[in-house]
mmCIF file of C-alpha atoms in Angstrom:
data_model
loop_
_atom_site.group_PDB
_atom_site.id
_atom_site.type_symbol
_atom_site.label_atom_id
_atom_site.label_comp_id
_atom_site.label_asym_id
_atom_site.label_seq_id
_atom_site.Cartn_x
_atom_site.Cartn_y
_atom_site.Cartn_z
ATOM 1 C CA MET R 285 -62.449 -57.411 -11.034
ATOM 2 C CA GLU R 286 -62.101 -59.869 -8.118
ATOM 3 C CA ASP R 287 -61.206 -62.734 -10.505
ATOM 4 C CA ALA R 288 -58.625 -60.522 -12.168
ATOM 5 C CA ALA R 289 -57.143 -59.672 -8.783
ATOM 6 C CA GLY R 290 -56.936 -63.375 -7.946
ATOM 7 C CA ASP R 291 -55.210 -64.118 -11.241
ATOM 8 C CA LEU R 292 -52.796 -61.276 -10.556
ATOM 9 C CA LYS R 293 -51.950 -62.669 -7.127
ATOM 10 C CA GLN R 294 -51.206 -66.110 -8.649
ATOM 11 C CA ALA R 295 -48.907 -64.418 -11.146
ATOM 12 C CA LEU R 296 -47.058 -62.734 -8.266
ATOM 13 C CA PRO R 297 -45.723 -65.501 -6.002
ATOM 14 C CA ASN R 298 -43.944 -63.044 -3.699
ATOM 15 C CA VAL R 299 -47.053 -61.100 -2.714
ATOM 16 C CA CYS R 300 -46.550 -59.827 0.843
ATOM 17 C CA ASP R 301 -49.281 -60.935 3.258
ATOM 18 C CA SER R 302 -50.164 -60.022 6.856
ATOM 19 C CA VAL R 303 -48.670 -56.559 7.242
ATOM 20 C CA GLN R 304 -50.216 -53.462 8.762
ATOM 21 C CA ILE R 305 -51.202 -50.913 6.128
ATOM 22 C CA HIS R 306 -52.180 -47.320 6.900
ATOM 23 C CA VAL R 307 -54.925 -45.769 4.771
ATOM 24 C CA GLU R 308 -55.493 -42.010 5.107
ATOM 25 C CA VAL R 309 -58.974 -40.872 4.061
ATOM 26 C CA HIS R 310 -59.374 -37.127 3.483
ATOM 27 C CA GLN R 311 -63.042 -36.316 4.070
ATOM 28 C CA LYS R 312 -64.353 -33.316 2.134
ATOM 29 C CA SER R 313 -64.898 -30.169 4.199
ATOM 30 C CA SER R 314 -68.521 -30.068 2.969
ATOM 31 C CA SER R 315 -69.205 -33.658 4.026
ATOM 32 C CA VAL R 316 -71.248 -34.432 7.138
ATOM 33 C CA ALA R 317 -71.167 -38.194 6.614
ATOM 34 C CA LYS R 318 -70.396 -40.395 9.604
ATOM 35 C CA LYS R 319 -66.846 -41.745 9.767
ATOM 36 C CA GLU R 320 -68.149 -45.295 10.083
ATOM 37 C CA ASP R 321 -70.073 -44.956 6.804
ATOM 38 C CA ILE R 322 -66.972 -43.595 5.103
ATOM 39 C CA ARG R 323 -64.837 -46.435 6.475
ATOM 40 C CA MET R 324 -67.332 -49.002 5.198
ATOM 41 C CA ASN R 325 -67.314 -47.568 1.657
ATOM 42 C CA VAL R 326 -63.530 -47.197 1.621
ATOM 43 C CA LEU R 327 -63.197 -50.862 2.613
ATOM 44 C CA LYS R 328 -65.395 -51.761 -0.373
ATOM 45 C CA LEU R 329 -63.033 -49.764 -2.594
ATOM 46 C CA LEU R 330 -60.006 -51.576 -1.168
ATOM 47 C CA ASN R 331 -61.700 -54.951 -1.606
ATOM 48 C CA ARG R 332 -61.998 -54.213 -5.328
ATOM 49 C CA HIS R 333 -58.323 -53.224 -5.587
ATOM 50 C CA ASN R 334 -56.658 -55.554 -3.138
ATOM 51 C CA ILE R 335 -53.191 -55.834 -4.712
ATOM 52 C CA VAL R 336 -50.997 -52.736 -4.375
ATOM 53 C CA PHE R 337 -47.430 -52.111 -5.469
ATOM 54 C CA GLY R 338 -46.578 -49.392 -2.975
ATOM 55 C CA ASP R 339 -48.100 -46.087 -1.938
ATOM 56 C CA TYR R 340 -51.204 -45.245 -3.965
ATOM 57 C CA LYS R 341 -53.794 -42.483 -3.970
ATOM 58 C CA TRP R 342 -57.356 -42.378 -5.333
ATOM 59 C CA THR R 343 -58.907 -38.983 -6.081
ATOM 60 C CA GLU R 344 -61.731 -40.146 -8.365
ATOM 61 C CA PHE R 345 -64.276 -42.816 -7.478
ATOM 62 C CA ASP R 346 -66.973 -44.880 -9.177
ATOM 63 C CA ASP R 347 -68.901 -44.948 -5.908
ATOM 64 C CA PRO R 348 -71.238 -41.883 -5.693
ATOM 65 C CA PHE R 349 -70.964 -41.889 -1.879
ATOM 66 C CA LEU R 350 -67.177 -41.584 -2.009
ATOM 67 C CA ASN R 351 -67.366 -38.987 -4.764
ATOM 68 C CA ASN R 352 -69.664 -36.836 -2.652
ATOM 69 C CA ASN R 353 -67.872 -37.207 0.661
ATOM 70 C CA VAL R 354 -64.206 -38.059 0.113
ATOM 71 C CA GLN R 355 -61.435 -35.933 -1.358
ATOM 72 C CA SER R 356 -58.875 -38.731 -1.514
ATOM 73 C CA VAL R 357 -57.970 -42.194 -0.245
ATOM 74 C CA ALA R 358 -54.241 -42.788 0.150
ATOM 75 C CA ILE R 359 -52.286 -45.924 0.991
ATOM 76 C CA VAL R 360 -49.187 -44.557 2.710
ATOM 77 C CA ASP R 361 -45.844 -45.546 4.201
ATOM 78 C CA THR R 362 -45.601 -48.863 2.374
ATOM 79 C CA ASP R 363 -41.871 -48.328 1.800
ATOM 80 C CA LEU R 364 -41.448 -49.298 5.450
ATOM 81 C CA LYS R 365 -43.141 -52.627 4.703
ATOM 82 C CA LEU R 366 -41.723 -53.424 1.265
ATOM 83 C CA LYS R 367 -38.162 -54.332 2.208
ATOM 84 C CA ASP R 368 -38.058 -56.864 -0.620
ATOM 85 C CA ARG R 369 -40.212 -54.677 -2.905
ATOM 86 C CA GLN R 370 -42.944 -57.293 -3.187
ATOM 87 C CA PRO R 371 -46.583 -56.343 -3.839
ATOM 88 C CA ILE R 372 -48.978 -56.247 -0.892
ATOM 89 C CA ASP R 373 -52.239 -58.188 -0.634
ATOM 90 C CA LEU R 374 -54.690 -55.888 1.161
ATOM 91 C CA SER R 375 -57.195 -58.696 1.679
ATOM 92 C CA THR R 376 -54.829 -60.424 4.120
ATOM 93 C CA SER R 377 -53.313 -57.258 5.601
ATOM 94 C CA SER R 378 -54.280 -55.442 8.772
ATOM 95 C CA LEU R 379 -55.812 -52.171 7.578
ATOM 96 C CA SER R 380 -55.745 -49.034 9.744
ATOM 97 C CA LEU R 381 -58.129 -46.431 8.300
ATOM 98 C CA HIS R 382 -57.641 -42.828 9.400
ATOM 99 C CA VAL R 383 -60.543 -40.547 8.387
ATOM 100 C CA PHE R 384 -59.914 -36.822 8.812
ATOM 101 C CA HIS R 385 -61.068 -33.332 7.831
ATOM 102 C CA LEU R 386 -58.517 -30.649 6.971
ATOM 103 C CA ASN R 387 -58.818 -27.342 8.780
ATOM 104 C CA GLU R 388 -58.827 -24.707 6.015
ATOM 105 C CA GLU R 389 -58.891 -21.530 8.092
ATOM 106 C CA GLY R 390 -55.106 -21.094 8.224
ATOM 107 C CA PRO R 391 -53.047 -20.041 11.250
ATOM 108 C CA THR R 392 -53.965 -17.442 13.830
ATOM 109 C CA SER R 393 -51.437 -15.217 15.577
ATOM 110 C CA GLU R 394 -50.683 -15.388 19.273
ATOM 111 C CA ASN R 395 -49.831 -11.847 20.335
ATOM 112 C CA LEU R 396 -48.090 -10.577 23.431
ATOM 113 C CA GLU R 397 -48.803 -6.996 24.408
ATOM 114 C CA GLU R 398 -45.771 -5.051 25.517
ATOM 115 C CA GLU R 399 -46.380 -1.405 26.396
ATOM 116 C CA ASN R 400 -47.767 0.048 23.144
ATOM 117 C CA ASP R 401 -46.455 -2.787 20.981
ATOM 118 C CA ASP R 402 -48.376 -5.819 19.792
ATOM 119 C CA ILE R 403 -45.825 -8.600 19.380
ATOM 120 C CA THR R 404 -46.543 -11.666 17.245
ATOM 121 C CA ALA R 405 -44.920 -14.326 19.386
ATOM 122 C CA ALA R 406 -46.283 -17.445 17.709
ATOM 123 C CA HIS R 407 -48.524 -18.856 15.002
ATOM 124 C CA HIS R 408 -51.266 -21.291 15.937
ATOM 125 C CA TRP R 409 -52.720 -24.015 13.695
ATOM 126 C CA VAL R 410 -55.590 -26.385 14.355
ATOM 127 C CA LEU R 411 -54.524 -29.701 12.792
ATOM 128 C CA PRO R 412 -54.750 -31.387 10.384
ATOM 129 C CA ALA R 413 -54.396 -28.265 8.270
ATOM 130 C CA GLY R 414 -52.913 -28.861 4.814
ATOM 131 C CA PRO R 415 -50.019 -30.391 2.863
ATOM 132 C CA PRO R 416 -46.503 -30.289 4.257
ATOM 133 C CA GLY R 417 -43.400 -29.012 2.454
ATOM 134 C CA THR R 418 -39.830 -30.279 2.453
ATOM 135 C CA GLY R 419 -37.674 -28.221 4.851
ATOM 136 C CA LYS R 420 -36.899 -28.840 8.508
ATOM 137 C CA THR R 421 -39.761 -26.672 9.721
ATOM 138 C CA SER R 422 -42.120 -28.247 7.214
ATOM 139 C CA LEU R 423 -41.013 -31.717 8.296
ATOM 140 C CA CYS R 424 -41.856 -30.829 11.901
ATOM 141 C CA LYS R 425 -45.268 -29.608 10.762
ATOM 142 C CA ALA R 426 -45.681 -32.774 8.687
ATOM 143 C CA LEU R 427 -44.852 -34.894 11.754
ATOM 144 C CA ALA R 428 -47.467 -32.996 13.747
ATOM 145 C CA GLN R 429 -49.938 -33.508 10.912
ATOM 146 C CA LYS R 430 -49.218 -37.226 10.656
ATOM 147 C CA LEU R 431 -49.440 -37.855 14.399
ATOM 148 C CA THR R 432 -52.710 -35.929 14.594
ATOM 149 C CA ILE R 433 -54.195 -38.178 11.905
ATOM 150 C CA ARG R 434 -52.766 -41.419 13.321
ATOM 151 C CA LEU R 435 -53.844 -40.645 16.897
ATOM 152 C CA SER R 436 -57.309 -39.391 15.956
ATOM 153 C CA TYR R 437 -58.808 -42.307 17.903
ATOM 154 C CA ARG R 438 -57.309 -40.771 21.082
ATOM 155 C CA TYR R 439 -57.340 -37.008 20.411
ATOM 156 C CA ARG R 440 -60.106 -35.169 18.571
ATOM 157 C CA TYR R 441 -57.720 -32.655 16.963
ATOM 158 C CA GLY R 442 -54.188 -31.298 17.099
ATOM 159 C CA GLN R 443 -52.865 -27.879 18.034
ATOM 160 C CA LEU R 444 -49.590 -26.567 16.603
ATOM 161 C CA ILE R 445 -47.910 -23.533 18.175
ATOM 162 C CA GLU R 446 -44.936 -22.243 16.178
ATOM 163 C CA ILE R 447 -42.976 -19.913 18.455
ATOM 164 C CA ASN R 448 -41.196 -16.895 17.011
ATOM 165 C CA SER R 449 -37.983 -17.046 19.058
ATOM 166 C CA HIS R 450 -36.888 -13.514 18.207
ATOM 167 C CA SER R 451 -40.133 -12.014 19.528
ATOM 168 C CA LEU R 452 -39.407 -13.315 23.013
ATOM 169 C CA PHE R 453 -36.549 -10.866 23.446
ATOM 170 C CA SER R 454 -38.033 -7.653 24.810
ATOM 171 C CA LYS R 455 -36.597 -4.261 23.940
ATOM 172 C CA TRP R 456 -37.189 -3.412 27.595
ATOM 173 C CA PHE R 457 -34.544 -4.710 29.986
ATOM 174 C CA SER R 458 -35.716 -7.486 32.327
ATOM 175 C CA GLU R 459 -39.029 -7.977 30.467
ATOM 176 C CA SER R 460 -38.001 -10.916 28.254
ATOM 177 C CA GLY R 461 -38.483 -13.574 30.923
ATOM 178 C CA LYS R 462 -42.024 -12.288 31.522
ATOM 179 C CA LEU R 463 -42.806 -12.553 27.795
ATOM 180 C CA VAL R 464 -41.701 -16.187 27.773
ATOM 181 C CA THR R 465 -43.866 -16.946 30.795
ATOM 182 C CA LYS R 466 -46.848 -15.234 29.181
ATOM 183 C CA MET R 467 -46.341 -17.223 25.963
ATOM 184 C CA PHE R 468 -46.230 -20.550 27.781
ATOM 185 C CA GLN R 469 -49.274 -19.656 29.842
ATOM 186 C CA LYS R 470 -51.205 -19.545 26.585
ATOM 187 C CA ILE R 471 -49.743 -22.947 25.648
ATOM 188 C CA GLN R 472 -50.722 -24.345 29.056
ATOM 189 C CA GLU R 473 -54.341 -23.446 28.346
ATOM 190 C CA LEU R 474 -54.215 -25.601 25.207
ATOM 191 C CA VAL R 475 -52.509 -28.458 27.043
ATOM 192 C CA ASP R 476 -55.264 -28.502 29.655
ATOM 193 C CA ASP R 477 -57.667 -29.678 26.926
ATOM 194 C CA ARG R 478 -57.165 -33.451 27.092
ATOM 195 C CA ASP R 479 -58.916 -33.887 23.740
ATOM 196 C CA ALA R 480 -56.098 -31.978 22.009
ATOM 197 C CA LEU R 481 -52.662 -33.224 20.995
ATOM 198 C CA VAL R 482 -50.442 -30.141 21.354
ATOM 199 C CA PHE R 483 -47.241 -29.554 19.369
ATOM 200 C CA VAL R 484 -44.873 -26.752 20.391
ATOM 201 C CA LEU R 485 -42.440 -25.890 17.579
ATOM 202 C CA ILE R 486 -39.496 -23.610 18.436
ATOM 203 C CA ASP R 487 -37.952 -22.691 15.099
ATOM 204 C CA GLU R 488 -34.272 -21.690 14.861
ATOM 205 C CA VAL R 489 -33.739 -22.548 18.499
ATOM 206 C CA GLU R 490 -30.106 -21.437 18.298
ATOM 207 C CA SER R 491 -31.282 -17.816 18.446
ATOM 208 C CA LEU R 492 -32.321 -18.548 22.040
ATOM 209 C CA THR R 493 -29.483 -20.800 23.069
ATOM 210 C CA ALA R 494 -26.719 -18.685 21.536
ATOM 211 C CA ALA R 495 -27.618 -15.965 24.050
ATOM 212 C CA ARG R 496 -26.504 -18.226 26.877
ATOM 213 C CA SER R 497 -23.035 -18.720 25.387
ATOM 214 C CA ALA R 498 -22.735 -15.030 24.638
ATOM 215 C CA PHE R 499 -23.635 -14.202 28.233
ATOM 216 C CA LYS R 500 -20.852 -16.452 29.511
ATOM 217 C CA ALA R 501 -18.448 -14.690 27.151
ATOM 218 C CA GLY R 502 -19.551 -11.345 28.560
ATOM 219 C CA THR R 503 -20.983 -10.061 25.243
ATOM 220 C CA GLU R 504 -24.687 -10.435 26.036
ATOM 221 C CA PRO R 505 -26.744 -8.677 28.737
ATOM 222 C CA SER R 506 -28.169 -10.678 31.625
ATOM 223 C CA ASP R 507 -31.702 -10.243 30.225
ATOM 224 C CA ALA R 508 -30.829 -12.644 27.387
ATOM 225 C CA ILE R 509 -29.961 -15.401 29.823
ATOM 226 C CA ARG R 510 -33.314 -14.888 31.518
ATOM 227 C CA VAL R 511 -35.017 -15.792 28.233
ATOM 228 C CA VAL R 512 -33.145 -19.071 27.926
ATOM 229 C CA ASN R 513 -33.655 -20.013 31.550
ATOM 230 C CA ALA R 514 -37.349 -19.156 31.309
ATOM 231 C CA VAL R 515 -37.784 -21.272 28.159
ATOM 232 C CA LEU R 516 -36.007 -24.244 29.774
ATOM 233 C CA THR R 517 -38.151 -23.930 32.893
ATOM 234 C CA GLN R 518 -41.373 -23.754 30.898
ATOM 235 C CA ILE R 519 -40.390 -26.730 28.711
ATOM 236 C CA ASP R 520 -39.704 -28.798 31.823
ATOM 237 C CA GLN R 521 -43.151 -27.907 33.142
ATOM 238 C CA ILE R 522 -45.187 -28.842 30.069
ATOM 239 C CA LYS R 523 -43.242 -31.860 28.800
ATOM 240 C CA ARG R 524 -44.607 -34.008 31.645
ATOM 241 C CA TYR R 525 -48.064 -33.892 30.079
ATOM 242 C CA PRO R 526 -48.917 -36.899 27.863
ATOM 243 C CA ASN R 527 -50.549 -34.778 25.153
ATOM 244 C CA VAL R 528 -47.548 -32.521 24.403
ATOM 245 C CA VAL R 529 -44.794 -32.942 21.797
ATOM 246 C CA ILE R 530 -41.996 -30.332 21.723
ATOM 247 C CA LEU R 531 -40.155 -29.862 18.420
ATOM 248 C CA THR R 532 -37.179 -27.608 17.664
ATOM 249 C CA THR R 533 -35.147 -26.837 14.542
ATOM 250 C CA SER R 534 -31.718 -25.337 14.043
ATOM 251 C CA ASN R 535 -29.455 -24.450 11.129
ATOM 252 C CA ILE R 536 -26.344 -24.004 13.331
ATOM 253 C CA THR R 537 -26.044 -27.118 15.471
ATOM 254 C CA GLU R 538 -22.816 -26.067 17.161
ATOM 255 C CA LYS R 539 -24.622 -23.033 18.592
ATOM 256 C CA ILE R 540 -27.279 -25.054 20.420
ATOM 257 C CA ASP R 541 -26.984 -24.956 24.194
ATOM 258 C CA MET R 542 -26.278 -28.399 25.676
ATOM 259 C CA ALA R 543 -29.118 -27.810 28.151
ATOM 260 C CA PHE R 544 -31.483 -27.996 25.132
ATOM 261 C CA VAL R 545 -29.691 -30.960 23.572
ATOM 262 C CA ASP R 546 -29.872 -32.980 26.796
ATOM 263 C CA ARG R 547 -33.640 -32.494 26.933
ATOM 264 C CA ALA R 548 -34.163 -33.932 23.446
ATOM 265 C CA ASP R 549 -35.251 -37.578 23.219
ATOM 266 C CA ILE R 550 -34.600 -37.748 19.473
ATOM 267 C CA LYS R 551 -31.971 -35.744 17.578
ATOM 268 C CA GLN R 552 -32.276 -36.026 13.800
ATOM 269 C CA TYR R 553 -30.003 -34.541 11.141
ATOM 270 C CA ILE R 554 -31.931 -33.440 8.042
ATOM 271 C CA GLY R 555 -29.746 -33.165 4.969
ATOM 272 C CA PRO R 556 -30.626 -32.036 1.437
ATOM 273 C CA PRO R 557 -33.380 -34.058 -0.295
ATOM 274 C CA SER R 558 -32.318 -37.390 -1.793
ATOM 275 C CA THR R 559 -32.745 -38.216 -5.475
ATOM 276 C CA ALA R 560 -35.973 -40.064 -4.626
ATOM 277 C CA ALA R 561 -37.321 -37.080 -2.665
ATOM 278 C CA ILE R 562 -36.337 -34.683 -5.463
ATOM 279 C CA PHE R 563 -38.123 -36.903 -7.986
ATOM 280 C CA ARG R 564 -41.307 -36.768 -5.889
ATOM 281 C CA ILE R 565 -41.053 -32.971 -5.549
ATOM 282 C CA TYR R 566 -40.669 -32.520 -9.293
ATOM 283 C CA LEU R 567 -43.423 -35.056 -9.991
ATOM 284 C CA SER R 568 -45.912 -33.177 -7.793
ATOM 285 C CA CYS R 569 -45.001 -29.880 -9.500
ATOM 286 C CA LEU R 570 -45.434 -31.391 -12.956
ATOM 287 C CA GLU R 571 -48.816 -32.844 -11.982
ATOM 288 C CA GLU R 572 -49.962 -29.366 -10.965
ATOM 289 C CA LEU R 573 -48.689 -27.873 -14.224
ATOM 290 C CA MET R 574 -50.547 -30.532 -16.228
ATOM 291 C CA LYS R 575 -53.689 -29.888 -14.219
ATOM 292 C CA CYS R 576 -53.443 -26.179 -15.149
ATOM 293 C CA GLN R 577 -52.672 -27.166 -18.781
ATOM 294 C CA ILE R 578 -49.407 -25.224 -18.719
ATOM 295 C CA ILE R 579 -47.980 -28.593 -19.754
ATOM 296 C CA TYR R 580 -50.242 -29.988 -22.473
ATOM 297 C CA PRO R 581 -51.227 -32.593 -23.506
ATOM 298 C CA ARG R 582 -51.209 -34.581 -20.267
ATOM 299 C CA GLN R 583 -48.520 -37.266 -20.160
ATOM 300 C CA GLN R 584 -48.362 -40.311 -17.920
ATOM 301 C CA LEU R 585 -45.384 -40.160 -15.571
ATOM 302 C CA LEU R 586 -44.314 -43.258 -13.672
ATOM 303 C CA THR R 587 -43.235 -43.174 -10.042
ATOM 304 C CA LEU R 588 -39.784 -44.399 -9.030
ATOM 305 C CA ARG R 589 -41.436 -47.511 -7.636
ATOM 306 C CA GLU R 590 -43.061 -48.223 -11.012
ATOM 307 C CA LEU R 591 -39.776 -47.569 -12.822
ATOM 308 C CA GLU R 592 -38.025 -49.989 -10.502
ATOM 309 C CA MET R 593 -40.667 -52.649 -11.169
ATOM 310 C CA ILE R 594 -39.891 -52.568 -14.904
ATOM 311 C CA GLY R 595 -36.144 -52.532 -14.278
ATOM 312 C CA PHE R 596 -35.733 -48.911 -15.483
ATOM 313 C CA ILE R 597 -36.134 -50.153 -19.054
ATOM 314 C CA GLU R 598 -36.784 -47.338 -21.533
ATOM 315 C CA ASN R 599 -39.920 -47.537 -23.647
ATOM 316 C CA ASN R 600 -42.632 -45.175 -24.845
ATOM 317 C CA VAL R 601 -44.312 -45.213 -21.429
ATOM 318 C CA SER R 602 -41.182 -44.819 -19.273
ATOM 319 C CA ARG R 603 -39.047 -42.472 -21.421
ATOM 320 C CA LEU R 604 -40.146 -39.147 -19.903
ATOM 321 C CA SER R 605 -40.052 -40.523 -16.370
ATOM 322 C CA LEU R 606 -36.475 -41.688 -16.907
ATOM 323 C CA VAL R 607 -35.561 -38.204 -18.137
ATOM 324 C CA LEU R 608 -37.072 -36.780 -14.943
ATOM 325 C CA LYS R 609 -35.068 -39.307 -12.913
ATOM 326 C CA ASP R 610 -31.838 -38.102 -14.555
ATOM 327 C CA ILE R 611 -32.756 -34.465 -13.828
ATOM 328 C CA SER R 612 -33.477 -35.417 -10.223
ATOM 329 C CA ARG R 613 -30.090 -37.079 -9.872
ATOM 330 C CA LYS R 614 -28.208 -34.021 -11.093
ATOM 331 C CA SER R 615 -30.304 -31.812 -8.773
ATOM 332 C CA GLU R 616 -28.795 -33.433 -5.675
ATOM 333 C CA GLY R 617 -27.467 -30.840 -3.255
ATOM 334 C CA LEU R 618 -30.259 -28.320 -3.808
ATOM 335 C CA GLY R 619 -32.631 -27.490 -0.961
ATOM 336 C CA GLY R 620 -36.373 -28.038 -0.952
ATOM 337 C CA ARG R 621 -37.279 -24.362 -1.392
ATOM 338 C CA VAL R 622 -35.028 -24.079 -4.461
ATOM 339 C CA LEU R 623 -36.360 -27.314 -5.954
ATOM 340 C CA ARG R 624 -39.959 -26.119 -5.800
ATOM 341 C CA LYS R 625 -38.992 -22.853 -7.498
ATOM 342 C CA LEU R 626 -37.129 -24.520 -10.361
ATOM 343 C CA PRO R 627 -40.197 -25.500 -12.456
ATOM 344 C CA PHE R 628 -41.351 -21.866 -12.226
ATOM 345 C CA LEU R 629 -37.891 -20.621 -13.230
ATOM 346 C CA ALA R 630 -37.748 -23.140 -16.077
ATOM 347 C CA HIS R 631 -40.976 -21.744 -17.490
ATOM 348 C CA ALA R 632 -40.005 -18.112 -16.904
ATOM 349 C CA LEU R 633 -36.502 -18.359 -18.355
ATOM 350 C CA TYR R 634 -36.727 -20.880 -21.172
ATOM 351 C CA ILE R 635 -40.333 -21.161 -22.349
ATOM 352 C CA GLN R 636 -41.910 -18.489 -24.504
ATOM 353 C CA SER R 637 -45.442 -19.842 -24.776
ATOM 354 C CA PRO R 638 -48.348 -20.257 -22.341
ATOM 355 C CA SER R 639 -48.539 -23.994 -23.041
ATOM 356 C CA VAL R 640 -45.739 -26.473 -23.683
ATOM 357 C CA THR R 641 -45.235 -30.214 -24.150
ATOM 358 C CA MET R 642 -43.736 -32.343 -21.382
ATOM 359 C CA THR R 643 -40.639 -33.062 -23.470
ATOM 360 C CA THR R 644 -39.916 -29.375 -23.980
ATOM 361 C CA PHE R 645 -40.626 -28.551 -20.347
ATOM 362 C CA LEU R 646 -38.208 -31.218 -19.086
ATOM 363 C CA GLN R 647 -35.525 -29.760 -21.333
ATOM 364 C CA ALA R 648 -36.176 -26.343 -19.787
ATOM 365 C CA LEU R 649 -36.108 -27.821 -16.282
ATOM 366 C CA SER R 650 -32.739 -29.413 -16.968
ATOM 367 C CA LEU R 651 -31.366 -26.040 -18.101
ATOM 368 C CA ALA R 652 -32.783 -24.365 -14.987
ATOM 369 C CA VAL R 653 -30.959 -26.897 -12.779
ATOM 370 C CA ASP R 654 -27.681 -26.212 -14.606
ATOM 371 C CA LYS R 655 -28.196 -22.484 -14.187
ATOM 372 C CA GLN R 656 -28.872 -22.885 -10.464
ATOM 373 C CA PHE R 657 -25.569 -24.687 -9.887
ATOM 374 C CA GLU R 658 -23.750 -22.157 -12.038
ATOM 375 C CA GLU R 659 -25.148 -19.310 -9.921
ATOM 376 C CA LYS R 660 -24.163 -21.108 -6.709
ATOM 377 C CA LYS R 661 -20.609 -21.503 -8.005
ATOM 378 C CA ASN R 662 -20.408 -17.836 -9.004
ATOM 379 C CA LEU R 663 -21.626 -16.736 -5.587
ATOM 380 C CA ALA R 664 -19.108 -19.020 -3.879
ATOM 381 C CA ASP R 665 -16.275 -17.603 -6.001
ATOM 382 C CA CYS R 666 -17.253 -14.083 -4.955
ATOM 383 C CA VAL R 667 -16.957 -14.837 -1.243
#
């Protein structure tokens, strides 16, 4: 294997040396192995496969130790390194191994008691806690997940508090500001744990900030402005801690109060998924369908990186992947939630059997995409 790797490197004169490569190692929940032992065995795995052509993930291992203790080993974020798309030589690269367990208990609710009501004000995750999705909120959760894994040498675990903005408005006049204070007191308790990296996610922040504009226009009671002022005050108090990251999302950017905008270090517009992102979404869905044998027999699908390496030439191996690439291109403009539903709709609308070939399923998926755009057009014409 090592000789073959050496021969391969000689055949690839543009192999990229001396770059930092991140390797994420998902330790099984049942495993009690020491991280150092896992790192040592993962390094042996990487020594045997030291030429990579981009991101790669192992889920099956010849090594019994890895099989018993590791769910997956993933080389990630190589697109940031491969500006010229050359292969990477792991043997000369600086490897950063991040070994982590996933928390599988799911979120808990943070409740605020108001008179006889029990208000769910936020959801609380211990990170890392599972795979991210594709929307703005999911991207924030994915960022929290990634930082928790990458900074595991500094913080033992992450805490994610997703605040339900609407719950902070009390039905009782003058009580809303108190609810905000009570919510952030709970967050402060988490921040005081210096072993925790705490993420505060305020989803749809415009529902808070719009109240401020409405108050100025005379259409919103003074209690609403108390909520916004209380949130701003509490954010200013906790953001000075080194173990806190505050994240917000909004669908209506023009509604965001400038007081919030000025406090943001990074402002990032998130548009619809690109063709490459759509391809990856579809590819993950198809892998799941093949695993469940809804698509049968299993077919090899190439990644976009692998298609690019062969110059997008059509052959028996690449044909289905190129079809998926074309479907991905015509899916541009659809949101992440819709894209993940489309394989289900393709099966429900156009397939009449419990099991189907990949060719037939891709035909159905293409029809489902066409139908989605047709429905969007019809809805737009009705407005």
